[in-house]
mmCIF file of C-alpha atoms in Angstrom:
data_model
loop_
_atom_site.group_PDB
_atom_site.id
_atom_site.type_symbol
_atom_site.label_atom_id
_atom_site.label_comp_id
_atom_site.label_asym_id
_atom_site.label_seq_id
_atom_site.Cartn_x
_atom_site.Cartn_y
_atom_site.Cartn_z
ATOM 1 C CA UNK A 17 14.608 -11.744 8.104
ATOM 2 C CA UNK A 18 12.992 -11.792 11.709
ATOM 3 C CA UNK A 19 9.888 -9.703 12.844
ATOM 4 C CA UNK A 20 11.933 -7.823 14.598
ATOM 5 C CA UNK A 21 14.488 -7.115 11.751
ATOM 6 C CA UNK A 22 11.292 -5.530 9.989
ATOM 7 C CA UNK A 23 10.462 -3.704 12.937
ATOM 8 C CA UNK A 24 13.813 -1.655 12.540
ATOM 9 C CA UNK A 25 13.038 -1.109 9.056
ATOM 10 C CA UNK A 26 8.839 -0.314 10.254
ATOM 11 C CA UNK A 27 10.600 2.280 12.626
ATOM 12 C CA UNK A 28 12.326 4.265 9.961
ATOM 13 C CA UNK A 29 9.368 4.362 7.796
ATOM 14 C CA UNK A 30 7.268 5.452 10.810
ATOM 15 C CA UNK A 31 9.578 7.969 11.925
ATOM 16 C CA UNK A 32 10.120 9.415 7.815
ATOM 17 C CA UNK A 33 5.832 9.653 8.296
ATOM 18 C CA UNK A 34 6.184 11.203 11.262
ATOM 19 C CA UNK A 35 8.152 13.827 10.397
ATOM 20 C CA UNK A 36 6.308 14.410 6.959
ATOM 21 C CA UNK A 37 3.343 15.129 9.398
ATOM 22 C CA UNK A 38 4.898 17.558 11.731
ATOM 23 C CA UNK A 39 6.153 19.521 8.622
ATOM 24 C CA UNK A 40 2.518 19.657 7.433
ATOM 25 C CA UNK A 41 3.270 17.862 4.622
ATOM 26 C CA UNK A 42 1.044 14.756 4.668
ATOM 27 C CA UNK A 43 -2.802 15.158 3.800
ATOM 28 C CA UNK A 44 -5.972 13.050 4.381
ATOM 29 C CA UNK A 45 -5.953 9.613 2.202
ATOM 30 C CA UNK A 46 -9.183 9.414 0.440
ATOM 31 C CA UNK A 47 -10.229 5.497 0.629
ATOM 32 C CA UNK A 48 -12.388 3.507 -1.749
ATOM 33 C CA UNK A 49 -13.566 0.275 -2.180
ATOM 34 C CA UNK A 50 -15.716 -1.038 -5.039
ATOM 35 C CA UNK A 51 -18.057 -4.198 -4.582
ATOM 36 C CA UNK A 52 -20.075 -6.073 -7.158
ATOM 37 C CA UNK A 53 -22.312 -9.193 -7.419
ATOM 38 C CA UNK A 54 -21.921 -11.192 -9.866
ATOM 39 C CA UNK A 55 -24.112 -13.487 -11.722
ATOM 40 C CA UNK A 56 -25.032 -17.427 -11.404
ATOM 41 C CA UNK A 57 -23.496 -16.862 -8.354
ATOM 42 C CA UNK A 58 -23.918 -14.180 -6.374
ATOM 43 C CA UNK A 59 -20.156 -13.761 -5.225
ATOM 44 C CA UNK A 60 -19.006 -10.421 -4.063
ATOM 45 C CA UNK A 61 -16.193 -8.960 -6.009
ATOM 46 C CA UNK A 62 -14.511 -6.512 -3.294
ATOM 47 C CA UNK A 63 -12.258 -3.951 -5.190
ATOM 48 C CA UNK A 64 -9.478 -2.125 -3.289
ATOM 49 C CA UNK A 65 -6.608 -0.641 -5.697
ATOM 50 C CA UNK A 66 -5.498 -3.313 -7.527
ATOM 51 C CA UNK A 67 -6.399 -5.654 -4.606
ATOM 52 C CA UNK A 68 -9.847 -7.930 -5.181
ATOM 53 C CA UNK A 69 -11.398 -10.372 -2.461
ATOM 54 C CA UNK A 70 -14.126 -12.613 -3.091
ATOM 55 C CA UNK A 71 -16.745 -12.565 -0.264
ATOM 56 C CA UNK A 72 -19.353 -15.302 -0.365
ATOM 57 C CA UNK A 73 -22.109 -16.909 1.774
ATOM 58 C CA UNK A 74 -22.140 -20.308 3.680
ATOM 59 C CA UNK A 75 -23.936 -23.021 1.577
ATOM 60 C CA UNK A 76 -26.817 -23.084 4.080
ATOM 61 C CA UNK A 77 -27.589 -19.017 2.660
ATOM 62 C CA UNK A 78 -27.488 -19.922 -1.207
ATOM 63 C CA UNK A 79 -23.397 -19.500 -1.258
ATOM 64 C CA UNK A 80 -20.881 -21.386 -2.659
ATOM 65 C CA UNK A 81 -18.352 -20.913 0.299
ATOM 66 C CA UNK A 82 -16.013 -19.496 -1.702
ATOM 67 C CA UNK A 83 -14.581 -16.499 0.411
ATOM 68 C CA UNK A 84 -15.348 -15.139 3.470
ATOM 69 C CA UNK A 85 -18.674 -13.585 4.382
ATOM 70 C CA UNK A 86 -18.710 -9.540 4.980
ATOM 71 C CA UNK A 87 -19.041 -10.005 8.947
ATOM 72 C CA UNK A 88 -16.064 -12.875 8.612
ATOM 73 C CA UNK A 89 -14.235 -9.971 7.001
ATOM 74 C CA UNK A 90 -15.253 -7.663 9.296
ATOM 75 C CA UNK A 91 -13.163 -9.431 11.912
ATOM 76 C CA UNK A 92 -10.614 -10.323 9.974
ATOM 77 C CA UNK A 93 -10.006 -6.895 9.063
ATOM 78 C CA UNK A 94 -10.170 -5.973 13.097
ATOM 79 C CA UNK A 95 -7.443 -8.529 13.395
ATOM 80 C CA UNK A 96 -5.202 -7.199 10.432
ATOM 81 C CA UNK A 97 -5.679 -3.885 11.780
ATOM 82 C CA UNK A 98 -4.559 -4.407 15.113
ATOM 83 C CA UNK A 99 -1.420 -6.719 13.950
ATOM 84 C CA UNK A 100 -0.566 -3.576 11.779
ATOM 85 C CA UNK A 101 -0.898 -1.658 14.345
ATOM 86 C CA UNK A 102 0.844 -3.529 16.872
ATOM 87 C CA UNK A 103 4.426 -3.594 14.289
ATOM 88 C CA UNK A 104 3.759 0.136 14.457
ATOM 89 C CA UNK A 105 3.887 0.721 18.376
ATOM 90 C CA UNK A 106 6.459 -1.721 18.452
ATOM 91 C CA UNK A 107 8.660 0.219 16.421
ATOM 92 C CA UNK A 108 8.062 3.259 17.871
ATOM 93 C CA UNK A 109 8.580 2.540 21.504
ATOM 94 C CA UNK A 110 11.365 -0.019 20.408
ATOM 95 C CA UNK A 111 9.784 -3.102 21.764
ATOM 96 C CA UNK A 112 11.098 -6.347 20.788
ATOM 97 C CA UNK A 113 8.173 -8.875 18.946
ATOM 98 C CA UNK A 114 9.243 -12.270 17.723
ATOM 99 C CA UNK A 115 5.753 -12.628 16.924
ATOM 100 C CA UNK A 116 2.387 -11.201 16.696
ATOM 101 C CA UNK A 117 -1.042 -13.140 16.492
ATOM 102 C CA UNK A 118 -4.002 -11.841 17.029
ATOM 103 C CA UNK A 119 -7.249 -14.100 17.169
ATOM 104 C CA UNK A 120 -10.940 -12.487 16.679
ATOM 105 C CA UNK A 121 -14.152 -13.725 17.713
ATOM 106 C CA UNK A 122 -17.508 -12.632 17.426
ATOM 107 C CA UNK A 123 -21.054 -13.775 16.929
ATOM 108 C CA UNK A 124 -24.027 -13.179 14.636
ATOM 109 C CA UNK A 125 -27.832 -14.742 14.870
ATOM 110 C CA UNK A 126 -29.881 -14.710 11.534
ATOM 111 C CA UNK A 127 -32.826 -14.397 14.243
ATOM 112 C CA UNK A 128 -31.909 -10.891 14.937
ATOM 113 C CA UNK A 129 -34.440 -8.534 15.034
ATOM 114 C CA UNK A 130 -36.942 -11.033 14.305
ATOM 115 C CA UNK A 131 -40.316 -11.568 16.669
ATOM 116 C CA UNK A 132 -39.401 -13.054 19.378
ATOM 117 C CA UNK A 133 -35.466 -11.473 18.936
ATOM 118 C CA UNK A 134 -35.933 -7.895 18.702
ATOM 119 C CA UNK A 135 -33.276 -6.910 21.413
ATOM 120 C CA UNK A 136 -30.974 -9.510 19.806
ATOM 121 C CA UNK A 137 -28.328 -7.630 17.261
ATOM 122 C CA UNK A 138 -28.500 -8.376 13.749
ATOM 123 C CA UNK A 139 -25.055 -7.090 13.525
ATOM 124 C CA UNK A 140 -21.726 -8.888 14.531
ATOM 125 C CA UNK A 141 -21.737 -8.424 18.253
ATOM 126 C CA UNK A 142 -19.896 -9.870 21.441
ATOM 127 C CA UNK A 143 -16.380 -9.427 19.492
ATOM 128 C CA UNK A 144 -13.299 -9.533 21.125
ATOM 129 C CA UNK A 145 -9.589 -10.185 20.838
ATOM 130 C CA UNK A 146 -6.418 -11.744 21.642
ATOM 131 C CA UNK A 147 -3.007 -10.983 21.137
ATOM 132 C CA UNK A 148 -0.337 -13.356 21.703
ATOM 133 C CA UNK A 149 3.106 -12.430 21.203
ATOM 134 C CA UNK A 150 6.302 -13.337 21.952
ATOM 135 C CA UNK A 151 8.669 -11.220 23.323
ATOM 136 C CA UNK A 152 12.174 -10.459 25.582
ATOM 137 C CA UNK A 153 10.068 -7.271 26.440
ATOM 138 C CA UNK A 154 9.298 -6.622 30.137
ATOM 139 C CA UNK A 155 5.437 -6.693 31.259
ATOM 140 C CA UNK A 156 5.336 -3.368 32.023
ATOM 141 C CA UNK A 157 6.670 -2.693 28.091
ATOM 142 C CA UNK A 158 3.981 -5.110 26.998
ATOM 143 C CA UNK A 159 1.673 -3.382 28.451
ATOM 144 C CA UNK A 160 2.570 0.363 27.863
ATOM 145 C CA UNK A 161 2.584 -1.223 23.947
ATOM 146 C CA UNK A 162 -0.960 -2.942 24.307
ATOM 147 C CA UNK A 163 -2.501 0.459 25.317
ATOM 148 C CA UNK A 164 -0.904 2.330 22.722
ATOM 149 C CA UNK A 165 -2.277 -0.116 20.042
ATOM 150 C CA UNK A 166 -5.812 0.364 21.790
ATOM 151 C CA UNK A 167 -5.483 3.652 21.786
ATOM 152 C CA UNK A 168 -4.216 4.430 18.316
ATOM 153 C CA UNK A 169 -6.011 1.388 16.106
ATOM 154 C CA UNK A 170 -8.008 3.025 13.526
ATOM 155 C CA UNK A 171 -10.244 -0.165 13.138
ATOM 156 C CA UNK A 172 -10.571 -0.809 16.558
ATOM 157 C CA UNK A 173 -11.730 2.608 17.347
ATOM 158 C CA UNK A 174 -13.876 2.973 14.236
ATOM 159 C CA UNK A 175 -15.664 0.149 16.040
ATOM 160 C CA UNK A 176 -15.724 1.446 19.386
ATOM 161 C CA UNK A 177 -16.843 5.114 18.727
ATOM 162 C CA UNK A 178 -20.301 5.700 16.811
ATOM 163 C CA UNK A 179 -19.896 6.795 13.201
ATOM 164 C CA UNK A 180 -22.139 8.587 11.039
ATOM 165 C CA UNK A 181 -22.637 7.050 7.439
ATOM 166 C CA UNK A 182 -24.264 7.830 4.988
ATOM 167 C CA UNK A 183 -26.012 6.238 2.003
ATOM 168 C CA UNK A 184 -27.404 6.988 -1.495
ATOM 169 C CA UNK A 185 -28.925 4.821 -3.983
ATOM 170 C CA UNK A 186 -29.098 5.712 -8.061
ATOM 171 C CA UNK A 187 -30.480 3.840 -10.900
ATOM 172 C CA UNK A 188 -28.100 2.969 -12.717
ATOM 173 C CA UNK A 189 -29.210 2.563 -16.531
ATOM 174 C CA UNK A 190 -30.410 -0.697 -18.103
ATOM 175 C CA UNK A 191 -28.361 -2.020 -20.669
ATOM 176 C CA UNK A 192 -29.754 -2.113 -23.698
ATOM 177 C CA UNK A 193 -31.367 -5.115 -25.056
ATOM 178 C CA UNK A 194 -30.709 -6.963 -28.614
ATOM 179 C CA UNK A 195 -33.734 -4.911 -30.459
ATOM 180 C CA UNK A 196 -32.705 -1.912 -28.935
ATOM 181 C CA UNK A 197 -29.192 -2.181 -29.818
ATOM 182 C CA UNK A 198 -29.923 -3.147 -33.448
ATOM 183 C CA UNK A 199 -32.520 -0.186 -33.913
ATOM 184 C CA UNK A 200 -29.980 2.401 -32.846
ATOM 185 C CA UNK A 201 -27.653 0.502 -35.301
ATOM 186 C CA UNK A 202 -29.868 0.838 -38.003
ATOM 187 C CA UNK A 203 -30.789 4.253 -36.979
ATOM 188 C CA UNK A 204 -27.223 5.600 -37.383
ATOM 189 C CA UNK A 205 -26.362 7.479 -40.461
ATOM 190 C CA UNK A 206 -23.664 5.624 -42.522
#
């Protein structure tokens, strides 16, 4: 099966969405993610459905280089986005893609912030993309595609456009120690 065999069978999905939304029957998706740490080595266990990544740190910042950090991620999931988005547009306006590749880049300084750095990001900063894709498509279609992607990437544009988030922080409850958990034993009627 070819890219573009999928894209005929992307483009009847697409359209079935489509048309649940302009009969009002589609509704917001509420998303969640779940991350831990985890012990001896500080991985981070990112939970999505039944989906888990393991995000890690370089060995130079006490990792084990066993995944991808969270700004590595960040661009990856820029680039997954904007592949996804790009089968989309493709099967809507019917544009032929033997392939799709998209390539991120970005950079990050730990000096950010720091004296002598305080106008220097400590965020992932200076990112940008390439597509490459092959195609029997026309310029003109490549392009009309391109700005539809741009214009309709929900990753992309969560980047591009300020967002207000918010944050909250509870104790969560220590877990009881030996003693403790042998005294409420004990303490139990039988």
């Amino acid at each position: 099966m070819s890219l573009n065999d999928y894209l005929n069978h992307k483009r009847r999905a697409v359209l079935a969405r489509e048309q649940r939304i302009a009969e009002g029957q589609a509704q917001a998706t509420a998303l969640h993610a779940h991350v831990s740490a985890e012990g001896r080595s500080g991985i981070r266990r990112l939970r999505i459905r039944e989906h888990q990544v393991i995000s890690d740190s370089p060995y130079d910042f006490a990792g084990f280089n066993l995944g991808p950090s969270s700004p590595e991620l960040q661009l990856g999931v820029l680039g997954s986005c904007v592949t996804h988005i790009f089968e989309i547009q493709a099967a809507l306006l019917q544009v032929p893609l033997d392939s799709v590749e998209v390539d991120v880049h970005g950079s990050i300084d730990p000096r950010g912030g720091r004296p002598g750095h305080e106008s220097t990001p400590i965020w992932p900063h200076d990112i940008r993309y390439e597509v490459q894709v092959r195609s029997s498509a026309t310029d003109a279609e490549l392009q009309t595609l391109f700005a539809a992607v741009e214009k309709t990437c929900p990753i992309l544009n969560l980047l591009r456009n300020p967002q207000t988030i918010t944050g909250t922080l509870v104790r969560a409850a220590a877990p009881a120690t030996a003693s403790q958990a042998g005294a409420l034993h004990e303490a139990q009627p039988a």
